[in-house]
PDB file of N, CA and C in Angstrom:
ATOM      1  N   UNK A   1     -18.046  -8.343  25.005  1.00  0.00           N
ATOM      2  CA  UNK A   1     -17.409  -7.319  24.205  1.00  0.00           C
ATOM      3  C   UNK A   1     -16.349  -7.975  23.324  1.00  0.00           C
ATOM      4  N   UNK A   2     -16.347  -7.646  22.037  1.00  0.00           N
ATOM      5  CA  UNK A   2     -15.344  -8.193  21.128  1.00  0.00           C
ATOM      6  C   UNK A   2     -14.320  -7.123  20.794  1.00  0.00           C
ATOM      7  N   UNK A   3     -13.104  -7.563  20.652  1.00  0.00           N
ATOM      8  CA  UNK A   3     -12.028  -6.647  20.291  1.00  0.00           C
ATOM      9  C   UNK A   3     -11.581  -6.969  18.878  1.00  0.00           C
ATOM     10  N   UNK A   4     -11.751  -6.026  17.980  1.00  0.00           N
ATOM     11  CA  UNK A   4     -11.325  -6.217  16.602  1.00  0.00           C
ATOM     12  C   UNK A   4      -9.935  -5.632  16.423  1.00  0.00           C
ATOM     13  N   UNK A   5      -9.114  -6.336  15.665  1.00  0.00           N
ATOM     14  CA  UNK A   5      -7.821  -5.760  15.320  1.00  0.00           C
ATOM     15  C   UNK A   5      -7.999  -4.959  14.040  1.00  0.00           C
ATOM     16  N   UNK A   6      -7.260  -3.895  13.932  1.00  0.00           N
ATOM     17  CA  UNK A   6      -7.362  -3.023  12.768  1.00  0.00           C
ATOM     18  C   UNK A   6      -6.822  -3.721  11.526  1.00  0.00           C
ATOM     19  N   UNK A   7      -7.475  -3.482  10.396  1.00  0.00           N
ATOM     20  CA  UNK A   7      -6.974  -3.981   9.117  1.00  0.00           C
ATOM     21  C   UNK A   7      -5.699  -3.215   8.782  1.00  0.00           C
ATOM     22  N   UNK A   8      -4.675  -3.937   8.372  1.00  0.00           N
ATOM     23  CA  UNK A   8      -3.381  -3.315   8.107  1.00  0.00           C
ATOM     24  C   UNK A   8      -3.246  -2.947   6.634  1.00  0.00           C
ATOM     25  N   UNK A   9      -2.625  -1.792   6.391  1.00  0.00           N
ATOM     26  CA  UNK A   9      -2.516  -1.247   5.037  1.00  0.00           C
ATOM     27  C   UNK A   9      -1.086  -0.815   4.759  1.00  0.00           C
ATOM     28  N   UNK A  10      -0.616  -1.142   3.561  1.00  0.00           N
ATOM     29  CA  UNK A  10       0.679  -0.688   3.055  1.00  0.00           C
ATOM     30  C   UNK A  10       0.414   0.270   1.908  1.00  0.00           C
ATOM     31  N   UNK A  11       1.008   1.461   1.969  1.00  0.00           N
ATOM     32  CA  UNK A  11       0.889   2.446   0.897  1.00  0.00           C
ATOM     33  C   UNK A  11       2.150   2.416   0.045  1.00  0.00           C
ATOM     34  N   UNK A  12       1.984   2.272  -1.279  1.00  0.00           N
ATOM     35  CA  UNK A  12       3.122   2.320  -2.195  1.00  0.00           C
ATOM     36  C   UNK A  12       2.832   3.405  -3.225  1.00  0.00           C
ATOM     37  N   UNK A  13       3.505   4.535  -3.080  1.00  0.00           N
ATOM     38  CA  UNK A  13       3.316   5.675  -3.980  1.00  0.00           C
ATOM     39  C   UNK A  13       4.550   6.555  -3.910  1.00  0.00           C
ATOM     40  N   UNK A  14       4.948   7.102  -5.041  1.00  0.00           N
ATOM     41  CA  UNK A  14       6.168   7.912  -5.077  1.00  0.00           C
ATOM     42  C   UNK A  14       5.946   9.355  -4.631  1.00  0.00           C
ATOM     43  N   UNK A  15       4.714   9.768  -4.399  1.00  0.00           N
ATOM     44  CA  UNK A  15       4.437  11.143  -3.973  1.00  0.00           C
ATOM     45  C   UNK A  15       4.173  11.188  -2.463  1.00  0.00           C
ATOM     46  N   UNK A  16       5.100  11.773  -1.689  1.00  0.00           N
ATOM     47  CA  UNK A  16       4.941  11.789  -0.229  1.00  0.00           C
ATOM     48  C   UNK A  16       3.702  12.543   0.244  1.00  0.00           C
ATOM     49  N   UNK A  17       3.315  13.609  -0.456  1.00  0.00           N
ATOM     50  CA  UNK A  17       2.128  14.362  -0.026  1.00  0.00           C
ATOM     51  C   UNK A  17       0.871  13.514  -0.185  1.00  0.00           C
ATOM     52  N   UNK A  18       0.797  12.755  -1.250  1.00  0.00           N
ATOM     53  CA  UNK A  18      -0.357  11.883  -1.454  1.00  0.00           C
ATOM     54  C   UNK A  18      -0.393  10.786  -0.390  1.00  0.00           C
ATOM     55  N   UNK A  19       0.759  10.170  -0.128  1.00  0.00           N
ATOM     56  CA  UNK A  19       0.820   9.143   0.914  1.00  0.00           C
ATOM     57  C   UNK A  19       0.376   9.717   2.253  1.00  0.00           C
ATOM     58  N   UNK A  20       0.846  10.927   2.568  1.00  0.00           N
ATOM     59  CA  UNK A  20       0.492  11.567   3.833  1.00  0.00           C
ATOM     60  C   UNK A  20      -1.013  11.831   3.913  1.00  0.00           C
ATOM     61  N   UNK A  21      -1.597  12.329   2.828  1.00  0.00           N
ATOM     62  CA  UNK A  21      -3.033  12.605   2.812  1.00  0.00           C
ATOM     63  C   UNK A  21      -3.868  11.346   2.976  1.00  0.00           C
ATOM     64  N   UNK A  22      -3.500  10.302   2.251  1.00  0.00           N
ATOM     65  CA  UNK A  22      -4.218   9.031   2.359  1.00  0.00           C
ATOM     66  C   UNK A  22      -4.064   8.463   3.767  1.00  0.00           C
ATOM     67  N   UNK A  23      -2.860   8.568   4.311  1.00  0.00           N
ATOM     68  CA  UNK A  23      -2.606   8.067   5.668  1.00  0.00           C
ATOM     69  C   UNK A  23      -3.476   8.807   6.686  1.00  0.00           C
ATOM     70  N   UNK A  24      -3.620  10.116   6.531  1.00  0.00           N
ATOM     71  CA  UNK A  24      -4.458  10.888   7.450  1.00  0.00           C
ATOM     72  C   UNK A  24      -5.921  10.472   7.342  1.00  0.00           C
ATOM     73  N   UNK A  25      -6.399  10.265   6.118  1.00  0.00           N
ATOM     74  CA  UNK A  25      -7.786   9.831   5.934  1.00  0.00           C
ATOM     75  C   UNK A  25      -8.020   8.456   6.553  1.00  0.00           C
ATOM     76  N   UNK A  26      -7.104   7.542   6.312  1.00  0.00           N
ATOM     77  CA  UNK A  26      -7.225   6.197   6.872  1.00  0.00           C
ATOM     78  C   UNK A  26      -7.174   6.250   8.394  1.00  0.00           C
ATOM     79  N   UNK A  27      -6.356   7.137   8.939  1.00  0.00           N
ATOM     80  CA  UNK A  27      -6.214   7.268  10.383  1.00  0.00           C
ATOM     81  C   UNK A  27      -7.477   7.728  11.090  1.00  0.00           C
ATOM     82  N   UNK A  28      -8.449   8.223  10.341  1.00  0.00           N
ATOM     83  CA  UNK A  28      -9.709   8.665  10.930  1.00  0.00           C
ATOM     84  C   UNK A  28     -10.613   7.491  11.308  1.00  0.00           C
ATOM     85  N   UNK A  29     -10.275   6.308  10.841  1.00  0.00           N
ATOM     86  CA  UNK A  29     -11.076   5.117  11.132  1.00  0.00           C
ATOM     87  C   UNK A  29     -10.242   4.149  11.969  1.00  0.00           C
ATOM     88  N   UNK A  30     -10.671   3.883  13.177  1.00  0.00           N
ATOM     89  CA  UNK A  30      -9.909   3.024  14.093  1.00  0.00           C
ATOM     90  C   UNK A  30      -9.803   1.585  13.597  1.00  0.00           C
ATOM     91  N   UNK A  31     -10.637   1.213  12.626  1.00  0.00           N
ATOM     92  CA  UNK A  31     -10.588  -0.154  12.097  1.00  0.00           C
ATOM     93  C   UNK A  31      -9.492  -0.335  11.053  1.00  0.00           C
ATOM     94  N   UNK A  32      -8.818   0.755  10.690  1.00  0.00           N
ATOM     95  CA  UNK A  32      -7.775   0.725   9.663  1.00  0.00           C
ATOM     96  C   UNK A  32      -6.474   1.269  10.226  1.00  0.00           C
ATOM     97  N   UNK A  33      -5.348   0.697   9.788  1.00  0.00           N
ATOM     98  CA  UNK A  33      -4.045   1.161  10.270  1.00  0.00           C
ATOM     99  C   UNK A  33      -3.012   1.050   9.153  1.00  0.00           C
ATOM    100  N   UNK A  34      -2.376   2.178   8.824  1.00  0.00           N
ATOM    101  CA  UNK A  34      -1.258   2.156   7.880  1.00  0.00           C
ATOM    102  C   UNK A  34      -0.038   1.671   8.652  1.00  0.00           C
ATOM    103  N   UNK A  35       0.505   0.530   8.235  1.00  0.00           N
ATOM    104  CA  UNK A  35       1.638  -0.050   8.963  1.00  0.00           C
ATOM    105  C   UNK A  35       2.974   0.248   8.304  1.00  0.00           C
ATOM    106  N   UNK A  36       2.940   0.659   7.023  1.00  0.00           N
ATOM    107  CA  UNK A  36       4.197   0.962   6.334  1.00  0.00           C
ATOM    108  C   UNK A  36       3.897   1.765   5.075  1.00  0.00           C
ATOM    109  N   UNK A  37       4.917   2.510   4.635  1.00  0.00           N
ATOM    110  CA  UNK A  37       4.826   3.304   3.411  1.00  0.00           C
ATOM    111  C   UNK A  37       6.078   3.069   2.583  1.00  0.00           C
ATOM    112  N   UNK A  38       5.894   3.004   1.275  1.00  0.00           N
ATOM    113  CA  UNK A  38       7.022   2.840   0.362  1.00  0.00           C
ATOM    114  C   UNK A  38       6.934   3.898  -0.728  1.00  0.00           C
ATOM    115  N   UNK A  39       8.087   4.418  -1.131  1.00  0.00           N
ATOM    116  CA  UNK A  39       8.120   5.444  -2.168  1.00  0.00           C
ATOM    117  C   UNK A  39       8.428   4.872  -3.545  1.00  0.00           C
ATOM    118  N   UNK A  40       8.659   3.559  -3.622  1.00  0.00           N
ATOM    119  CA  UNK A  40       8.900   2.925  -4.927  1.00  0.00           C
ATOM    120  C   UNK A  40       8.513   1.451  -4.844  1.00  0.00           C
ATOM    121  N   UNK A  41       8.455   0.816  -6.005  1.00  0.00           N
ATOM    122  CA  UNK A  41       8.018  -0.567  -6.066  1.00  0.00           C
ATOM    123  C   UNK A  41       8.938  -1.541  -5.366  1.00  0.00           C
ATOM    124  N   UNK A  42      10.240  -1.351  -5.527  1.00  0.00           N
ATOM    125  CA  UNK A  42      11.209  -2.254  -4.880  1.00  0.00           C
ATOM    126  C   UNK A  42      11.011  -2.262  -3.367  1.00  0.00           C
ATOM    127  N   UNK A  43      10.955  -1.072  -2.803  1.00  0.00           N
ATOM    128  CA  UNK A  43      10.760  -0.939  -1.360  1.00  0.00           C
ATOM    129  C   UNK A  43       9.398  -1.507  -0.952  1.00  0.00           C
ATOM    130  N   UNK A  44       8.394  -1.291  -1.792  1.00  0.00           N
ATOM    131  CA  UNK A  44       7.056  -1.791  -1.501  1.00  0.00           C
ATOM    132  C   UNK A  44       6.997  -3.304  -1.409  1.00  0.00           C
ATOM    133  N   UNK A  45       7.659  -3.987  -2.347  1.00  0.00           N
ATOM    134  CA  UNK A  45       7.680  -5.452  -2.324  1.00  0.00           C
ATOM    135  C   UNK A  45       8.368  -5.947  -1.053  1.00  0.00           C
ATOM    136  N   UNK A  46       9.482  -5.317  -0.703  1.00  0.00           N
ATOM    137  CA  UNK A  46      10.208  -5.700   0.513  1.00  0.00           C
ATOM    138  C   UNK A  46       9.332  -5.522   1.753  1.00  0.00           C
ATOM    139  N   UNK A  47       8.659  -4.368   1.861  1.00  0.00           N
ATOM    140  CA  UNK A  47       7.801  -4.113   3.019  1.00  0.00           C
ATOM    141  C   UNK A  47       6.600  -5.052   3.045  1.00  0.00           C
ATOM    142  N   UNK A  48       6.062  -5.374   1.878  1.00  0.00           N
ATOM    143  CA  UNK A  48       4.932  -6.304   1.817  1.00  0.00           C
ATOM    144  C   UNK A  48       5.336  -7.678   2.336  1.00  0.00           C
ATOM    145  N   UNK A  49       6.526  -8.124   1.971  1.00  0.00           N
ATOM    146  CA  UNK A  49       7.013  -9.421   2.444  1.00  0.00           C
ATOM    147  C   UNK A  49       7.252  -9.403   3.954  1.00  0.00           C
ATOM    148  N   UNK A  50       7.724  -8.266   4.479  1.00  0.00           N
ATOM    149  CA  UNK A  50       7.993  -8.157   5.919  1.00  0.00           C
ATOM    150  C   UNK A  50       6.713  -8.111   6.746  1.00  0.00           C
ATOM    151  N   UNK A  51       5.716  -7.368   6.268  1.00  0.00           N
ATOM    152  CA  UNK A  51       4.527  -7.085   7.079  1.00  0.00           C
ATOM    153  C   UNK A  51       3.284  -7.891   6.703  1.00  0.00           C
ATOM    154  N   UNK A  52       3.208  -8.427   5.494  1.00  0.00           N
ATOM    155  CA  UNK A  52       2.031  -9.142   4.986  1.00  0.00           C
ATOM    156  C   UNK A  52       0.738  -8.396   5.343  1.00  0.00           C
ATOM    157  N   UNK A  53       0.554  -7.189   4.794  1.00  0.00           N
ATOM    158  CA  UNK A  53      -0.612  -6.379   5.145  1.00  0.00           C
ATOM    159  C   UNK A  53      -1.910  -6.977   4.595  1.00  0.00           C
ATOM    160  N   UNK A  54      -3.023  -6.554   5.181  1.00  0.00           N
ATOM    161  CA  UNK A  54      -4.339  -6.975   4.694  1.00  0.00           C
ATOM    162  C   UNK A  54      -4.659  -6.330   3.353  1.00  0.00           C
ATOM    163  N   UNK A  55      -4.156  -5.111   3.142  1.00  0.00           N
ATOM    164  CA  UNK A  55      -4.435  -4.368   1.917  1.00  0.00           C
ATOM    165  C   UNK A  55      -3.205  -3.583   1.500  1.00  0.00           C
ATOM    166  N   UNK A  56      -2.950  -3.557   0.195  1.00  0.00           N
ATOM    167  CA  UNK A  56      -1.876  -2.741  -0.361  1.00  0.00           C
ATOM    168  C   UNK A  56      -2.508  -1.759  -1.334  1.00  0.00           C
ATOM    169  N   UNK A  57      -2.281  -0.468  -1.118  1.00  0.00           N
ATOM    170  CA  UNK A  57      -2.694   0.564  -2.066  1.00  0.00           C
ATOM    171  C   UNK A  57      -1.477   0.895  -2.910  1.00  0.00           C
ATOM    172  N   UNK A  58      -1.547   0.593  -4.199  1.00  0.00           N
ATOM    173  CA  UNK A  58      -0.401   0.647  -5.101  1.00  0.00           C
ATOM    174  C   UNK A  58      -0.630   1.652  -6.218  1.00  0.00           C
ATOM    175  N   UNK A  59       0.261   2.621  -6.333  1.00  0.00           N
ATOM    176  CA  UNK A  59       0.211   3.606  -7.415  1.00  0.00           C
ATOM    177  C   UNK A  59       0.614   2.937  -8.724  1.00  0.00           C
ATOM    178  N   UNK A  60      -0.113   3.223  -9.790  1.00  0.00           N
ATOM    179  CA  UNK A  60       0.177   2.636 -11.096  1.00  0.00           C
ATOM    180  C   UNK A  60       1.403   3.262 -11.745  1.00  0.00           C
ATOM    181  N   UNK A  61       1.542   4.578 -11.635  1.00  0.00           N
ATOM    182  CA  UNK A  61       2.626   5.297 -12.316  1.00  0.00           C
ATOM    183  C   UNK A  61       3.695   5.729 -11.330  1.00  0.00           C
ATOM    184  N   UNK A  62       4.816   5.010 -11.361  1.00  0.00           N
ATOM    185  CA  UNK A  62       5.951   5.347 -10.501  1.00  0.00           C
ATOM    186  C   UNK A  62       7.225   5.213 -11.315  1.00  0.00           C
ATOM    187  N   UNK A  63       8.243   5.998 -10.969  1.00  0.00           N
ATOM    188  CA  UNK A  63       9.535   5.820 -11.641  1.00  0.00           C
ATOM    189  C   UNK A  63      10.175   4.502 -11.209  1.00  0.00           C
ATOM    190  N   UNK A  64      11.116   4.034 -11.975  1.00  0.00           N
ATOM    191  CA  UNK A  64      11.727   2.735 -11.669  1.00  0.00           C
ATOM    192  C   UNK A  64      10.782   1.643 -12.121  1.00  0.00           C
ATOM    193  N   UNK A  65      10.513   0.698 -11.244  1.00  0.00           N
ATOM    194  CA  UNK A  65       9.523  -0.310 -11.624  1.00  0.00           C
ATOM    195  C   UNK A  65       8.136   0.274 -11.384  1.00  0.00           C
ATOM    196  N   UNK A  66       7.293   0.229 -12.407  1.00  0.00           N
ATOM    197  CA  UNK A  66       5.970   0.852 -12.306  1.00  0.00           C
ATOM    198  C   UNK A  66       5.015  -0.037 -11.506  1.00  0.00           C
ATOM    199  N   UNK A  67       3.790   0.413 -11.378  1.00  0.00           N
ATOM    200  CA  UNK A  67       2.815  -0.307 -10.574  1.00  0.00           C
ATOM    201  C   UNK A  67       2.505  -1.698 -11.088  1.00  0.00           C
ATOM    202  N   UNK A  68       2.434  -1.864 -12.418  1.00  0.00           N
ATOM    203  CA  UNK A  68       2.131  -3.188 -12.963  1.00  0.00           C
ATOM    204  C   UNK A  68       3.260  -4.176 -12.711  1.00  0.00           C
ATOM    205  N   UNK A  69       4.490  -3.710 -12.863  1.00  0.00           N
ATOM    206  CA  UNK A  69       5.636  -4.578 -12.582  1.00  0.00           C
ATOM    207  C   UNK A  69       5.705  -4.900 -11.085  1.00  0.00           C
ATOM    208  N   UNK A  70       5.407  -3.906 -10.262  1.00  0.00           N
ATOM    209  CA  UNK A  70       5.363  -4.137  -8.816  1.00  0.00           C
ATOM    210  C   UNK A  70       4.281  -5.159  -8.483  1.00  0.00           C
ATOM    211  N   UNK A  71       3.114  -5.015  -9.105  1.00  0.00           N
ATOM    212  CA  UNK A  71       2.023  -5.960  -8.884  1.00  0.00           C
ATOM    213  C   UNK A  71       2.447  -7.376  -9.270  1.00  0.00           C
ATOM    214  N   UNK A  72       3.142  -7.506 -10.386  1.00  0.00           N
ATOM    215  CA  UNK A  72       3.629  -8.816 -10.822  1.00  0.00           C
ATOM    216  C   UNK A  72       4.561  -9.422  -9.773  1.00  0.00           C
ATOM    217  N   UNK A  73       5.451  -8.596  -9.228  1.00  0.00           N
ATOM    218  CA  UNK A  73       6.374  -9.090  -8.190  1.00  0.00           C
ATOM    219  C   UNK A  73       5.633  -9.454  -6.908  1.00  0.00           C
ATOM    220  N   UNK A  74       4.610  -8.669  -6.565  1.00  0.00           N
ATOM    221  CA  UNK A  74       3.819  -8.977  -5.368  1.00  0.00           C
ATOM    222  C   UNK A  74       3.086 -10.304  -5.528  1.00  0.00           C
ATOM    223  N   UNK A  75       2.617 -10.585  -6.731  1.00  0.00           N
ATOM    224  CA  UNK A  75       1.910 -11.846  -6.993  1.00  0.00           C
ATOM    225  C   UNK A  75       2.831 -13.049  -6.855  1.00  0.00           C
ATOM    226  N   UNK A  76       4.121 -12.847  -7.028  1.00  0.00           N
ATOM    227  CA  UNK A  76       5.086 -13.940  -6.912  1.00  0.00           C
ATOM    228  C   UNK A  76       5.424 -14.258  -5.456  1.00  0.00           C
ATOM    229  N   UNK A  77       4.966 -13.420  -4.538  1.00  0.00           N
ATOM    230  CA  UNK A  77       5.206 -13.652  -3.115  1.00  0.00           C
ATOM    231  C   UNK A  77       4.006 -14.376  -2.519  1.00  0.00           C
ATOM    232  N   UNK A  78       4.121 -14.770  -1.286  1.00  0.00           N
ATOM    233  CA  UNK A  78       3.058 -15.507  -0.609  1.00  0.00           C
ATOM    234  C   UNK A  78       2.274 -14.573   0.311  1.00  0.00           C
ATOM    235  N   UNK A  79       1.664 -13.538  -0.266  1.00  0.00           N
ATOM    236  CA  UNK A  79       0.910 -12.569   0.525  1.00  0.00           C
ATOM    237  C   UNK A  79      -0.537 -13.019   0.672  1.00  0.00           C
ATOM    238  N   UNK A  80      -1.118 -12.741   1.815  1.00  0.00           N
ATOM    239  CA  UNK A  80      -2.507 -13.134   2.047  1.00  0.00           C
ATOM    240  C   UNK A  80      -3.489 -11.993   1.783  1.00  0.00           C
ATOM    241  N   UNK A  81      -3.001 -10.764   1.656  1.00  0.00           N
ATOM    242  CA  UNK A  81      -3.868  -9.606   1.489  1.00  0.00           C
ATOM    243  C   UNK A  81      -4.236  -9.321   0.046  1.00  0.00           C
ATOM    244  N   UNK A  82      -4.975  -8.248  -0.138  1.00  0.00           N
ATOM    245  CA  UNK A  82      -5.435  -7.799  -1.456  1.00  0.00           C
ATOM    246  C   UNK A  82      -4.642  -6.575  -1.884  1.00  0.00           C
ATOM    247  N   UNK A  83      -4.632  -6.339  -3.198  1.00  0.00           N
ATOM    248  CA  UNK A  83      -3.948  -5.175  -3.755  1.00  0.00           C
ATOM    249  C   UNK A  83      -4.964  -4.344  -4.529  1.00  0.00           C
ATOM    250  N   UNK A  84      -4.988  -3.045  -4.264  1.00  0.00           N
ATOM    251  CA  UNK A  84      -5.799  -2.105  -5.026  1.00  0.00           C
ATOM    252  C   UNK A  84      -4.835  -1.186  -5.760  1.00  0.00           C
ATOM    253  N   UNK A  85      -4.961  -1.150  -7.092  1.00  0.00           N
ATOM    254  CA  UNK A  85      -4.103  -0.296  -7.911  1.00  0.00           C
ATOM    255  C   UNK A  85      -4.836   1.017  -8.141  1.00  0.00           C
ATOM    256  N   UNK A  86      -4.157   2.117  -7.851  1.00  0.00           N
ATOM    257  CA  UNK A  86      -4.756   3.446  -8.015  1.00  0.00           C
ATOM    258  C   UNK A  86      -3.937   4.263  -9.004  1.00  0.00           C
ATOM    259  N   UNK A  87      -4.606   5.219  -9.642  1.00  0.00           N
ATOM    260  CA  UNK A  87      -3.923   6.110 -10.574  1.00  0.00           C
ATOM    261  C   UNK A  87      -4.482   7.511 -10.388  1.00  0.00           C
ATOM    262  N   UNK A  88      -3.570   8.464 -10.273  1.00  0.00           N
ATOM    263  CA  UNK A  88      -3.982   9.858 -10.169  1.00  0.00           C
ATOM    264  C   UNK A  88      -4.321  10.384 -11.560  1.00  0.00           C
ATOM    265  N   UNK A  89      -5.372  11.163 -11.631  1.00  0.00           N
ATOM    266  CA  UNK A  89      -5.750  11.801 -12.887  1.00  0.00           C
ATOM    267  C   UNK A  89      -5.470  13.283 -12.740  1.00  0.00           C
ATOM    268  N   UNK A  90      -4.672  13.816 -13.655  1.00  0.00           N
ATOM    269  CA  UNK A  90      -4.343  15.237 -13.596  1.00  0.00           C
ATOM    270  C   UNK A  90      -5.340  16.020 -14.432  1.00  0.00           C
ATOM    271  N   UNK A  91      -5.829  17.135 -13.882  1.00  0.00           N
ATOM    272  CA  UNK A  91      -6.817  17.945 -14.621  1.00  0.00           C
ATOM    273  C   UNK A  91      -6.220  18.596 -15.846  1.00  0.00           C
TER     274      UNK A  91
END
């Protein structure tokens, strides 16, 4: 029997309801685990450096430093995981 560790995920988005919804969806799969959440880019970079997650889900449009600037700062760190940039589309 093999024991797999869950892939770790950091959510960076300024909308708490969206973070909560994504976290609930991810929580339905035992192979995935949200280890931290950030409401802005500054906090996200700090948490990424602390936790070195396997995956970062990064909102493109945020107040303060936006997703692209946050991505640039994340690239300057020594992270081993991947970053997926997401953008909400309003109807």
